[in-house]
JSON list of C-alpha atoms in Angstrom, two decimals:
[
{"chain": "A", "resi": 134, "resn": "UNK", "atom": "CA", "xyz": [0.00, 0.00, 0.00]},
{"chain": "A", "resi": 135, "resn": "UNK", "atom": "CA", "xyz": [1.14, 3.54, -0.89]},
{"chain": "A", "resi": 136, "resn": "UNK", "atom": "CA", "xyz": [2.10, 5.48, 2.20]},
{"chain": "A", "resi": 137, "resn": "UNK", "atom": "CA", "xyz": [0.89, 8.73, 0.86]},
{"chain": "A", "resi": 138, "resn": "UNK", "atom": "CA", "xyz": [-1.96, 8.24, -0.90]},
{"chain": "A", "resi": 139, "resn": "UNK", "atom": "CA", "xyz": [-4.82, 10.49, -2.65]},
{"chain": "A", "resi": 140, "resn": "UNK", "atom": "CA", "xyz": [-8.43, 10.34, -3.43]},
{"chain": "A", "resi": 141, "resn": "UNK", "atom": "CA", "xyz": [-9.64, 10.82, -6.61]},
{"chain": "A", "resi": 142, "resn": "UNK", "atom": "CA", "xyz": [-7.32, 9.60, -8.93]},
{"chain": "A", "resi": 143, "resn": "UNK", "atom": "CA", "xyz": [-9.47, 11.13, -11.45]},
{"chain": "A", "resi": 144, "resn": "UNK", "atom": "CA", "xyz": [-12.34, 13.64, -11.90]},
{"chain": "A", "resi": 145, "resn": "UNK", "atom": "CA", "xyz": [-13.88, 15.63, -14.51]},
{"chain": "A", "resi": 146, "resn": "UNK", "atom": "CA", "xyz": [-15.95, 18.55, -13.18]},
{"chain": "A", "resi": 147, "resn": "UNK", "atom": "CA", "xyz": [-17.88, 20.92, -14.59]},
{"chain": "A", "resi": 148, "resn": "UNK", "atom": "CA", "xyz": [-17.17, 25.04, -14.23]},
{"chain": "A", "resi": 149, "resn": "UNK", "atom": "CA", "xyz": [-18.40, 26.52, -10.60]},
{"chain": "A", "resi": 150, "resn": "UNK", "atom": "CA", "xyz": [-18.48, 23.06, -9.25]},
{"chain": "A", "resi": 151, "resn": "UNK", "atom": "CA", "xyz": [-16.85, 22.53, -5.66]},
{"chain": "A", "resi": 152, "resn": "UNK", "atom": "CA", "xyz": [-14.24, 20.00, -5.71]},
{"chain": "A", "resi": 153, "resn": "UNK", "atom": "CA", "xyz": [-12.23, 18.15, -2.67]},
{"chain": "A", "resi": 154, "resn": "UNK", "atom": "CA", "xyz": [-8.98, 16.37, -3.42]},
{"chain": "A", "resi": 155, "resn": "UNK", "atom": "CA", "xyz": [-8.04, 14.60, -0.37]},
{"chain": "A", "resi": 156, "resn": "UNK", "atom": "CA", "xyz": [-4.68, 13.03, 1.01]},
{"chain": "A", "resi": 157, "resn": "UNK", "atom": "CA", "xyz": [-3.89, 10.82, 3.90]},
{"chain": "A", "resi": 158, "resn": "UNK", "atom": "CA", "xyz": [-0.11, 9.04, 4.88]},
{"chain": "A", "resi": 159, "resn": "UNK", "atom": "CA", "xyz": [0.91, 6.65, 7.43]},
{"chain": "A", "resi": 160, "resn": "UNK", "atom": "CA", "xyz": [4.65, 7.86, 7.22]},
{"chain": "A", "resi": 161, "resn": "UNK", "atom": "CA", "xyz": [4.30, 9.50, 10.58]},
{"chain": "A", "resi": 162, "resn": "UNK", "atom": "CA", "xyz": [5.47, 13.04, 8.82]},
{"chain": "A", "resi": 163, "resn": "UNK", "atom": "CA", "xyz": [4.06, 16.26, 10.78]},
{"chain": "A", "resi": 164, "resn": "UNK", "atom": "CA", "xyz": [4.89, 18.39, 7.25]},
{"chain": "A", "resi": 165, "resn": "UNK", "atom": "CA", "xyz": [1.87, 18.00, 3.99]},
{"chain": "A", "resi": 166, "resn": "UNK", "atom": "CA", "xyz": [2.25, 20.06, 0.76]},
{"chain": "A", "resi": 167, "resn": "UNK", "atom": "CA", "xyz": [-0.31, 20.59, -2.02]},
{"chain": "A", "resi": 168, "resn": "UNK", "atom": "CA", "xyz": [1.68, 20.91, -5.20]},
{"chain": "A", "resi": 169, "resn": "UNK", "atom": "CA", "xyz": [0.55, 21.42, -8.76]},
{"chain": "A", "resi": 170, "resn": "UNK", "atom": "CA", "xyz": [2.10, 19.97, -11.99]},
{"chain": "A", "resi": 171, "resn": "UNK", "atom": "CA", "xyz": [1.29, 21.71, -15.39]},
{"chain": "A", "resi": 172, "resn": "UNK", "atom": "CA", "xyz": [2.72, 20.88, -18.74]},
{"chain": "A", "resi": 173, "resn": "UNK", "atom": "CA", "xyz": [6.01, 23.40, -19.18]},
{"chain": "A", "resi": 174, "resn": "UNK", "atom": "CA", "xyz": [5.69, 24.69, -15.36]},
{"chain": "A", "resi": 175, "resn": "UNK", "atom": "CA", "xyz": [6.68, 21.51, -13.84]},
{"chain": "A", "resi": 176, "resn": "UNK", "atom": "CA", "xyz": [5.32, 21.52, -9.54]},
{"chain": "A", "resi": 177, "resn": "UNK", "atom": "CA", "xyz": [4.55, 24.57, -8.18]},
{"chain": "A", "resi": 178, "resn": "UNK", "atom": "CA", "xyz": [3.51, 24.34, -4.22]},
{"chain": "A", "resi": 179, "resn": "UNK", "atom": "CA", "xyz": [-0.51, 25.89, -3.45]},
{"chain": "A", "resi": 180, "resn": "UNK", "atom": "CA", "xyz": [-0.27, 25.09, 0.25]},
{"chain": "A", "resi": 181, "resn": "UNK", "atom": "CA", "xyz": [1.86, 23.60, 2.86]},
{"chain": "A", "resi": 182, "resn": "UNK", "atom": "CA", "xyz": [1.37, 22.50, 6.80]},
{"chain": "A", "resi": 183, "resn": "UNK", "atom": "CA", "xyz": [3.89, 21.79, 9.06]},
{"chain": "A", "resi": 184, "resn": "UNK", "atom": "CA", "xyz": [1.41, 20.92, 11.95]},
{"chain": "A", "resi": 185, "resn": "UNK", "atom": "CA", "xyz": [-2.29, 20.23, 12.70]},
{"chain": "A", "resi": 186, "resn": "UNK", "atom": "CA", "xyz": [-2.67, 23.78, 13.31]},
{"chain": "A", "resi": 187, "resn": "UNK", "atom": "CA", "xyz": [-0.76, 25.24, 10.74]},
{"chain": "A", "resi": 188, "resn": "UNK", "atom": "CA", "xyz": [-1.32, 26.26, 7.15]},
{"chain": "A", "resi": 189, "resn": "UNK", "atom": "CA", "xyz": [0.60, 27.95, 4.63]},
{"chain": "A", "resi": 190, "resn": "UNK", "atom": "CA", "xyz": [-0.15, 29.53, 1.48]},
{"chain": "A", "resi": 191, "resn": "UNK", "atom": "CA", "xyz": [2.24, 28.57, -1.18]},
{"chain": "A", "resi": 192, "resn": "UNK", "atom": "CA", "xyz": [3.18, 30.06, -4.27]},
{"chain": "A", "resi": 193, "resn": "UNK", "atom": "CA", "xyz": [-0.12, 29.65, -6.03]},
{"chain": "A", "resi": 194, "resn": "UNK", "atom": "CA", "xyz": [-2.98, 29.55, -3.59]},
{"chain": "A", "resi": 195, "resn": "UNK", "atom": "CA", "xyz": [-5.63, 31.55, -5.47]},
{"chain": "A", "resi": 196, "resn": "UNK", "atom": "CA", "xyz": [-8.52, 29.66, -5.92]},
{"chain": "A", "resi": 197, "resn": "UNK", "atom": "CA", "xyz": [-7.77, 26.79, -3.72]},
{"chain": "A", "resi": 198, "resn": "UNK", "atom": "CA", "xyz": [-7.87, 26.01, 0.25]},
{"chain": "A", "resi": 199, "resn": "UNK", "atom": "CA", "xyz": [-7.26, 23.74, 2.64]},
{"chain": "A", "resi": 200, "resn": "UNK", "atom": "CA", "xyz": [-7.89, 21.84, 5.46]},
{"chain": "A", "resi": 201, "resn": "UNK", "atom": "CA", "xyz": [-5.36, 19.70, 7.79]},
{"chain": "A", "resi": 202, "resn": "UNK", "atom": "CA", "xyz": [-7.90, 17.84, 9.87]},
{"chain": "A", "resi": 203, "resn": "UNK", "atom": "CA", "xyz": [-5.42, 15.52, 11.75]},
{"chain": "A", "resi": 204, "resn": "UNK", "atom": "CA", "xyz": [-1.61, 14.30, 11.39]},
{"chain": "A", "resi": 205, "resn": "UNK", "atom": "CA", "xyz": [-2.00, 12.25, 8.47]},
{"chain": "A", "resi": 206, "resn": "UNK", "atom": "CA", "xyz": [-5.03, 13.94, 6.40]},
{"chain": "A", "resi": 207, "resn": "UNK", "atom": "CA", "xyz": [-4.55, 17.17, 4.44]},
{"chain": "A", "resi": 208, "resn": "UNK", "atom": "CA", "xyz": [-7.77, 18.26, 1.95]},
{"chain": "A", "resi": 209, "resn": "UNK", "atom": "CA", "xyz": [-7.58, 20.79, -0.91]},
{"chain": "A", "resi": 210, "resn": "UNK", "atom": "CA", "xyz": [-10.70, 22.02, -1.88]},
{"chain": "A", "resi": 211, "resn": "UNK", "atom": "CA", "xyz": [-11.64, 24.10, -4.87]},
{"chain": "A", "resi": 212, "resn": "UNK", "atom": "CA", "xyz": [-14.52, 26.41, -3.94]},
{"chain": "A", "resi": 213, "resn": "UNK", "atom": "CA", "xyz": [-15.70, 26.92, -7.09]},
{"chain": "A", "resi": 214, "resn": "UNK", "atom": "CA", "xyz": [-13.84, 25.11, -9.71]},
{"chain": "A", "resi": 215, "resn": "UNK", "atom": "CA", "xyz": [-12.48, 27.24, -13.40]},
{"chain": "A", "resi": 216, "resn": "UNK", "atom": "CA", "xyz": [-10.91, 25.22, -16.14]},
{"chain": "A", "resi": 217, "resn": "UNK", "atom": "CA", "xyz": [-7.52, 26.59, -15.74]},
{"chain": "A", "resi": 218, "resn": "UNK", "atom": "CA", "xyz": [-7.30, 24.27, -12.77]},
{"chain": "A", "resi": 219, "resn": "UNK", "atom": "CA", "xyz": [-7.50, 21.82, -15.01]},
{"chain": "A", "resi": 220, "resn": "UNK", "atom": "CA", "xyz": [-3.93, 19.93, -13.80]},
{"chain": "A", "resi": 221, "resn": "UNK", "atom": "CA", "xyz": [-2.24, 16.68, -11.82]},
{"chain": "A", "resi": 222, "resn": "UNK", "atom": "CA", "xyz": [-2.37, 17.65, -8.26]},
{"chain": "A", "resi": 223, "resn": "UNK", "atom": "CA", "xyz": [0.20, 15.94, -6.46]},
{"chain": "A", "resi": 224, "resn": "UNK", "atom": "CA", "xyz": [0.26, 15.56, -2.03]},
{"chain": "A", "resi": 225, "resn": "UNK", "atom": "CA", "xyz": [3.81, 15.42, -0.49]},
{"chain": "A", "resi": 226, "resn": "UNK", "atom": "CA", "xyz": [4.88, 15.15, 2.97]},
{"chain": "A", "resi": 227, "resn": "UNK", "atom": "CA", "xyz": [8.31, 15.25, 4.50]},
{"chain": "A", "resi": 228, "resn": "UNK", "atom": "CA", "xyz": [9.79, 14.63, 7.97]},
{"chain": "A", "resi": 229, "resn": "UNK", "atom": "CA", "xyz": [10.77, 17.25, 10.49]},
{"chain": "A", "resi": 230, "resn": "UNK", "atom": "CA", "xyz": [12.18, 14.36, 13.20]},
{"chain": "A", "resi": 231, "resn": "UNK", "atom": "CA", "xyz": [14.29, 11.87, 12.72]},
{"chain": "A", "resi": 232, "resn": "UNK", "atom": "CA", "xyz": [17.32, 10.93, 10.19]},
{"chain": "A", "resi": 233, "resn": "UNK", "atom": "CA", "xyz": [15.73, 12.28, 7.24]},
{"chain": "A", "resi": 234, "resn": "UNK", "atom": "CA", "xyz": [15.17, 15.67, 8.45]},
{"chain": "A", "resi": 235, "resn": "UNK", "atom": "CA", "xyz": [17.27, 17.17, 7.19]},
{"chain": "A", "resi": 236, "resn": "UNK", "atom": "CA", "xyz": [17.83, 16.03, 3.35]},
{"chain": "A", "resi": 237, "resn": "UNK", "atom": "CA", "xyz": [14.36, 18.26, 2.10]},
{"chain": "A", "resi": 238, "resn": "UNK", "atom": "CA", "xyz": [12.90, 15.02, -0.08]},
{"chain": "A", "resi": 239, "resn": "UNK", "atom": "CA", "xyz": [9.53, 15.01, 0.31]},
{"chain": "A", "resi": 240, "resn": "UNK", "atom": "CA", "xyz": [7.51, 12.04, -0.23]},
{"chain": "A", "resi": 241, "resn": "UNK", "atom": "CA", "xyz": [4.62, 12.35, -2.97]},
{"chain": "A", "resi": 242, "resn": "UNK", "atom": "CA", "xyz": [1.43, 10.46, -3.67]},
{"chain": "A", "resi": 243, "resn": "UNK", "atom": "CA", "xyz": [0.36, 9.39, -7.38]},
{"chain": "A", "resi": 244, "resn": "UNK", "atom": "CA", "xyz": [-1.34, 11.66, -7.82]},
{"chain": "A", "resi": 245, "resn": "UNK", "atom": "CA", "xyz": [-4.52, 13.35, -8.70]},
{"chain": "A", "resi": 246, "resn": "UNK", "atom": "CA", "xyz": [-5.83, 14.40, -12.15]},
{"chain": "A", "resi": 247, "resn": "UNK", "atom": "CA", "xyz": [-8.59, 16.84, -12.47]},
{"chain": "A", "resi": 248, "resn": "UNK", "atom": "CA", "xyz": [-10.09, 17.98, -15.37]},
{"chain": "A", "resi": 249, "resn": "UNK", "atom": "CA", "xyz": [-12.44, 20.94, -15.70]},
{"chain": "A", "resi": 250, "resn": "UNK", "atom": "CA", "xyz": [-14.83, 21.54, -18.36]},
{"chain": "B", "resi": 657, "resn": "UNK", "atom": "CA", "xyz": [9.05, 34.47, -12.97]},
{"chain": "B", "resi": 658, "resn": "UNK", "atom": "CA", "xyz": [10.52, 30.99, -12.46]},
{"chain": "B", "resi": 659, "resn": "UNK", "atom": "CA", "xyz": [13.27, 30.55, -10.33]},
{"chain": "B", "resi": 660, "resn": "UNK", "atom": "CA", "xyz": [14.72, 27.13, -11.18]},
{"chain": "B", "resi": 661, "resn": "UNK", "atom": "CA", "xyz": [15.13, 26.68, -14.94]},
{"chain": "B", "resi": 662, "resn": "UNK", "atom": "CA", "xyz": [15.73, 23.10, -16.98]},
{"chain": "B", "resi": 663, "resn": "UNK", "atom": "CA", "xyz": [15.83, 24.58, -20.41]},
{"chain": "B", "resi": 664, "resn": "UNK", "atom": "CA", "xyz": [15.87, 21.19, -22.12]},
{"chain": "B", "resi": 665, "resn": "UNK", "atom": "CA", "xyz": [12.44, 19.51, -22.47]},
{"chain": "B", "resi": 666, "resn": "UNK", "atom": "CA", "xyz": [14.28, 16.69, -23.63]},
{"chain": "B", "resi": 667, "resn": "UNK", "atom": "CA", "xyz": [17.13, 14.37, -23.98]},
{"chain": "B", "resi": 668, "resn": "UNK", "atom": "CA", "xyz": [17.57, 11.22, -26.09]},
{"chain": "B", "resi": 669, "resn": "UNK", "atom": "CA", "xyz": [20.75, 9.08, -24.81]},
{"chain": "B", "resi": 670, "resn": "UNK", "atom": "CA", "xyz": [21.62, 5.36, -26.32]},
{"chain": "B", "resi": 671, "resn": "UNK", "atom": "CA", "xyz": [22.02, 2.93, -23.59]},
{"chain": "B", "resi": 672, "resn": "UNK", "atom": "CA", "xyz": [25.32, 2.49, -21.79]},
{"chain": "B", "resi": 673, "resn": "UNK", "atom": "CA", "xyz": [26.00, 6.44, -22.73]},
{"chain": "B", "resi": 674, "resn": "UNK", "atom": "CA", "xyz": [25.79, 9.39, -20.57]},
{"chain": "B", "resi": 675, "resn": "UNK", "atom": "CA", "xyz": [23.00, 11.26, -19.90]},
{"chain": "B", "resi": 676, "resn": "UNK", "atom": "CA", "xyz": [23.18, 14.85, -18.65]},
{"chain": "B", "resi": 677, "resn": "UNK", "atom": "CA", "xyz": [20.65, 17.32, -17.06]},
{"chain": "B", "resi": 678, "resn": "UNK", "atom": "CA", "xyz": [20.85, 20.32, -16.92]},
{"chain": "B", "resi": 679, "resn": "UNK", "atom": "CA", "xyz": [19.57, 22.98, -14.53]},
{"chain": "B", "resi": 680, "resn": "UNK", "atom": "CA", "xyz": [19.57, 27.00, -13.61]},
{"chain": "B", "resi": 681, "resn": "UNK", "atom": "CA", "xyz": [18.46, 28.77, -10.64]},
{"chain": "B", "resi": 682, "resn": "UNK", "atom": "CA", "xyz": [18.34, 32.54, -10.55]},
{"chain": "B", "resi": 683, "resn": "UNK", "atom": "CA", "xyz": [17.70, 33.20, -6.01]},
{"chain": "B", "resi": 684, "resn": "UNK", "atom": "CA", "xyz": [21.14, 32.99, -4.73]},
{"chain": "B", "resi": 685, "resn": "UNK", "atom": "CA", "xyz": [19.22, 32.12, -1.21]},
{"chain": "B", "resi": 686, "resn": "UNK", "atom": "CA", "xyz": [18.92, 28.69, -2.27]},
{"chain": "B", "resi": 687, "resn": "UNK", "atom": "CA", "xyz": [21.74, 26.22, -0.17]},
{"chain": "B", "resi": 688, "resn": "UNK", "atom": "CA", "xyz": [20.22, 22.84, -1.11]},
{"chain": "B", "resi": 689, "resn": "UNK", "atom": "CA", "xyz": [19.36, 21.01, -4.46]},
{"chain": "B", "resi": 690, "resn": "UNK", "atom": "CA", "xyz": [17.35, 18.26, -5.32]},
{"chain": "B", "resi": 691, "resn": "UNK", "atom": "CA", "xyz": [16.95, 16.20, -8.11]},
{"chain": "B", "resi": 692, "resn": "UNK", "atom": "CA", "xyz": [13.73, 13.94, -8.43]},
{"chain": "B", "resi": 693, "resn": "UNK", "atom": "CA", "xyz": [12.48, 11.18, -11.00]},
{"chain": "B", "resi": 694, "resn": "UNK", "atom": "CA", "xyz": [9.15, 10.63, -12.30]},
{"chain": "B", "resi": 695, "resn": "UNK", "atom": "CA", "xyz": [7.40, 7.77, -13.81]},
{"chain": "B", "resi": 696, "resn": "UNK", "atom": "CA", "xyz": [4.01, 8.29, -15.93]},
{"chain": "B", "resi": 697, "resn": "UNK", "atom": "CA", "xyz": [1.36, 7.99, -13.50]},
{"chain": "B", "resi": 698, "resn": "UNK", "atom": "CA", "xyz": [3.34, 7.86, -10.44]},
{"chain": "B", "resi": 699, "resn": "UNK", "atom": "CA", "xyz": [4.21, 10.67, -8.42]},
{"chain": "B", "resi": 700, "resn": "UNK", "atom": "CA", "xyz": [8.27, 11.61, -8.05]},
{"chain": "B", "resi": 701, "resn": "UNK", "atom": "CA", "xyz": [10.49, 9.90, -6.04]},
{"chain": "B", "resi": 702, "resn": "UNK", "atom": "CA", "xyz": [13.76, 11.26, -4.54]},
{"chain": "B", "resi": 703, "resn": "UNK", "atom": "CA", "xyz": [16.95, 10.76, -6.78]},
{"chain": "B", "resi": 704, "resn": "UNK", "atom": "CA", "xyz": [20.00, 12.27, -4.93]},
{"chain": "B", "resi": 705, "resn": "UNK", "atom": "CA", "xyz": [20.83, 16.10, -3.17]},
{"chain": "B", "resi": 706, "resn": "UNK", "atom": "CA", "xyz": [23.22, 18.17, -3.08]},
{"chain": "B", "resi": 707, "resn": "UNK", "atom": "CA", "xyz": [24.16, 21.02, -0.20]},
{"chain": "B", "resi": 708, "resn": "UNK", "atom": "CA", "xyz": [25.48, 24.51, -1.27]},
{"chain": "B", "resi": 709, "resn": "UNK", "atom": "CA", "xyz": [28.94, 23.72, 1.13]},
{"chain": "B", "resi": 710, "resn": "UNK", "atom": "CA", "xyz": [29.49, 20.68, -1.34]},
{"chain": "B", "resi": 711, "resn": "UNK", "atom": "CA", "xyz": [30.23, 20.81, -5.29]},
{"chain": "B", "resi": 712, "resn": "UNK", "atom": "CA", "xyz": [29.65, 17.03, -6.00]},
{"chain": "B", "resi": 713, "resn": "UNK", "atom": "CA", "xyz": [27.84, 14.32, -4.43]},
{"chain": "B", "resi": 714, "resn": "UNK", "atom": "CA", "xyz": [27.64, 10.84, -5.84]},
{"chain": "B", "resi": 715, "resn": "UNK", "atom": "CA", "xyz": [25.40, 7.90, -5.41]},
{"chain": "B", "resi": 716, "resn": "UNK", "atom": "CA", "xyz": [25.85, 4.89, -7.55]},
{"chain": "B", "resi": 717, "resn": "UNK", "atom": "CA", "xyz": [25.52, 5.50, -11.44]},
{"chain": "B", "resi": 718, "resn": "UNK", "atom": "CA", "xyz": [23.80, 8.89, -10.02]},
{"chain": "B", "resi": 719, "resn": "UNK", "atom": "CA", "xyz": [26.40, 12.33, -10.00]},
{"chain": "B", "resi": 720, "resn": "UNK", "atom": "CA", "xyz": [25.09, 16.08, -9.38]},
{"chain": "B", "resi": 721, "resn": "UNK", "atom": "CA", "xyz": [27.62, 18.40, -9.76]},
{"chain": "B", "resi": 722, "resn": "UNK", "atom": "CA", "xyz": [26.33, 21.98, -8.14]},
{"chain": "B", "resi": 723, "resn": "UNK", "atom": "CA", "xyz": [28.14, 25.35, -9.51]},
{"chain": "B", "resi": 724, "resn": "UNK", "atom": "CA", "xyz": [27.31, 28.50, -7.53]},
{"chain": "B", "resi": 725, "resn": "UNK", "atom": "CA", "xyz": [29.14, 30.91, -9.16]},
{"chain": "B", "resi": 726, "resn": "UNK", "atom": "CA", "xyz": [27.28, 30.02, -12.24]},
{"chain": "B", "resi": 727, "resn": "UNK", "atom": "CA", "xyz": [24.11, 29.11, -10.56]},
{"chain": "B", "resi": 728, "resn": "UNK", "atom": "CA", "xyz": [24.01, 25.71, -12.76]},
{"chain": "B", "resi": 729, "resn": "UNK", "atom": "CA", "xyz": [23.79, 22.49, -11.59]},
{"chain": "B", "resi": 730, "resn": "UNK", "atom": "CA", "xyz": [23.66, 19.20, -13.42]},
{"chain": "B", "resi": 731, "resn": "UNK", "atom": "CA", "xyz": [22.63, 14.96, -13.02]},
{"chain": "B", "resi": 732, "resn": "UNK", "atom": "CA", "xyz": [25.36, 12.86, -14.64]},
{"chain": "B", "resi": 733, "resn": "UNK", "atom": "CA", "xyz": [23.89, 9.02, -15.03]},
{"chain": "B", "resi": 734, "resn": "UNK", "atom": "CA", "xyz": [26.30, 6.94, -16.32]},
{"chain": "B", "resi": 735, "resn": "UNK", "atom": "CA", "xyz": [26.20, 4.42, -17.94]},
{"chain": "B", "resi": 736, "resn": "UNK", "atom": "CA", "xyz": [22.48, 4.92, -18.54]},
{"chain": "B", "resi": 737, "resn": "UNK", "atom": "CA", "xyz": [19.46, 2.24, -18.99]},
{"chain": "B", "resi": 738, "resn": "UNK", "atom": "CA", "xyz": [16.88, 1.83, -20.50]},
{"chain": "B", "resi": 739, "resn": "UNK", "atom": "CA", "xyz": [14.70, 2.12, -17.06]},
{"chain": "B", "resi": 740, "resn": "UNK", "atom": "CA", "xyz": [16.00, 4.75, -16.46]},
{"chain": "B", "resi": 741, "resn": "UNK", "atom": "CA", "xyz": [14.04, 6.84, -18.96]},
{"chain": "B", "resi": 742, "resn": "UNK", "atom": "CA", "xyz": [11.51, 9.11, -16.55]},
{"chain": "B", "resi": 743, "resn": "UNK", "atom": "CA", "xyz": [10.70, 13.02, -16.36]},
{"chain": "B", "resi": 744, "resn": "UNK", "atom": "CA", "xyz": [13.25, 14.47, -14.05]},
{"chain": "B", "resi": 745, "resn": "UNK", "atom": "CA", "xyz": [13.16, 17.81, -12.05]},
{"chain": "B", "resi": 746, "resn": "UNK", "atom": "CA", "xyz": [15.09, 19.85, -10.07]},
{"chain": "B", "resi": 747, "resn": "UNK", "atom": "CA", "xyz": [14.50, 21.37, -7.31]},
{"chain": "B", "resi": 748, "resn": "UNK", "atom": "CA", "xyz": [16.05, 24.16, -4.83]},
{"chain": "B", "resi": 749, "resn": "UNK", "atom": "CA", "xyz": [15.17, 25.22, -1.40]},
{"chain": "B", "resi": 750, "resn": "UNK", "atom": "CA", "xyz": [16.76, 27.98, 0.68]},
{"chain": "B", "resi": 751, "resn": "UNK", "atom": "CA", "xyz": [17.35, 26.46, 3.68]},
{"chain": "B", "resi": 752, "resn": "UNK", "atom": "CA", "xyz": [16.62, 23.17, 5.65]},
{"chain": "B", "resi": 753, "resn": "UNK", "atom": "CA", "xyz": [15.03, 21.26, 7.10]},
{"chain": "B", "resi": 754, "resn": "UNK", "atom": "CA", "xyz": [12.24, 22.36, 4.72]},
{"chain": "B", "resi": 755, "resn": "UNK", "atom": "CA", "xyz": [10.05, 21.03, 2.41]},
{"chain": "B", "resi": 756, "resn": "UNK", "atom": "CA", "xyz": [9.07, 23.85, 0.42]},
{"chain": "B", "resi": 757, "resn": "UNK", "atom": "CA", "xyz": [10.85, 23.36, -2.51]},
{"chain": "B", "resi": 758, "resn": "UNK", "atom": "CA", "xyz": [10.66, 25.51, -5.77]},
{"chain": "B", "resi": 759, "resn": "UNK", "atom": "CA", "xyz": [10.74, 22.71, -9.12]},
{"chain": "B", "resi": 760, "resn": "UNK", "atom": "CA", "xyz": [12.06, 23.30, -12.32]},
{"chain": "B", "resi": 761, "resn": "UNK", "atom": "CA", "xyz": [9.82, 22.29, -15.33]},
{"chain": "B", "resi": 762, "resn": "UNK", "atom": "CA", "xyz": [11.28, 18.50, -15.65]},
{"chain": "B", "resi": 763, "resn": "UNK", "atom": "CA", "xyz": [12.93, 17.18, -18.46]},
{"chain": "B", "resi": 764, "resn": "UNK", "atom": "CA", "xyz": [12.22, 14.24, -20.30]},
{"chain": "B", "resi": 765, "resn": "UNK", "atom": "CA", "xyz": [14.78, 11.56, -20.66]},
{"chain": "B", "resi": 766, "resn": "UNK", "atom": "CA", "xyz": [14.36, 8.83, -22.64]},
{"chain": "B", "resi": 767, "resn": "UNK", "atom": "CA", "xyz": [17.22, 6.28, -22.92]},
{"chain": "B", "resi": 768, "resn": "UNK", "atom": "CA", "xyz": [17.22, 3.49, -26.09]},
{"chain": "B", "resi": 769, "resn": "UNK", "atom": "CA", "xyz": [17.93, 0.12, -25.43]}
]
């Protein structure tokens, strides 16, 4: 089983509609990102958390928010979805304890393409 | 205005040859590079990093050589395989431990048997 994993894998939406991604992991990280992969842009981060009560805006948040409900869950939701959001939305966490703390590599899910029409 | 720059979308490399990636950052905040691999319909997995104090780190058929003065770094893979052939980014962060890295656009390596 994938230890970062994300729900859809796929959805087509229609304009206006609201749309949750959702990702859960059972790596034990405290840190979630929200990144965004578009052809020619490669990932560019919407939001991060580094705790339960902590979120971030990242470098393209417009449009989008979020919700860190526990440790290992971490939502995007798109209030009211456009077709330039059309895009492979990628979850990553990374560790702030332990060995790997300090080497930056996050850990990403597979993925989730969403397509807005 | 993007920060980290591959400027090749692509790189065709016979097998057993080397491949090289290149890469260009314009913030001279960032201290720590990462390069990451990605599979079609997988998400990317960590390659190998590389700290601003070093100018080389090596793991297995797996080189990144980091230039500061010239802001450049670069993935040697040698001898390259066929499995090998992925999307690969770079990526830069200012400092650490941090997650909140800034990706170049990925380049597409494709490696013939």
């Amino acid at each position: 089983d994938a230890d970062v994993t994300q729900t859809p894998r796929n959805r087509i939406t229609k304009t206006g509609k609201r749309i949750m991604l959702e990702c859960s992991q059972t790596k034990g990280h405290d840190r979630m990102y929200w990144y965004r992969q578009d052809p020619g842009l490669g990932l560019r981060l919407i939001y991060y958390s580094f705790d339960v009560k902590d979120i971030n805006k990242g470098e393209i948040s417009d449009g989008y928010s979020v919700s860190r409900q526990a440790q290992a869950k971490f939502s995007l939701s798109l209030e009211s979805a456009i077709p330039n959001q059309t895009a492979l939305y990628f979850c990553a966490t990374s560790a702030q304890r332990g060995p790997r703390r300090n080497t930056g590599e996050l850990f990403f899910g597979e993925g989730s393409r969403l397509t807005v029409l | 205005d993007q920060q980290v720059k591959q400027n090749s979308p692509s790189l065709s490399v016979q097998e057993g040859r080397i491949s090289i990636l290149n890469c260009d950052y314009t913030n001279s905040m960032f201290d720590y590079f990462l390069w990451y691999k990605k599979y079609p319909a997988e998400g990317p997995t960590f390659l190998i990093s590389i700290s601003s104090i070093k100018d080389k780190n090596e793991d297995g058929r797996f080189t990144v050589f980091l230039n500061k003065s010239a802001k450049h770094l670069s993935l040697h893979i040698v001898p390259s395989q066929p499995g090998d052939s992925a999307v690969y980014f770079c990526a830069a962060s200012p400092t650490l431990p941090h997650g909140k890295l800034t990706f170049g656009q990925g380049t597409i390596l494709t490696v013939h048997p």
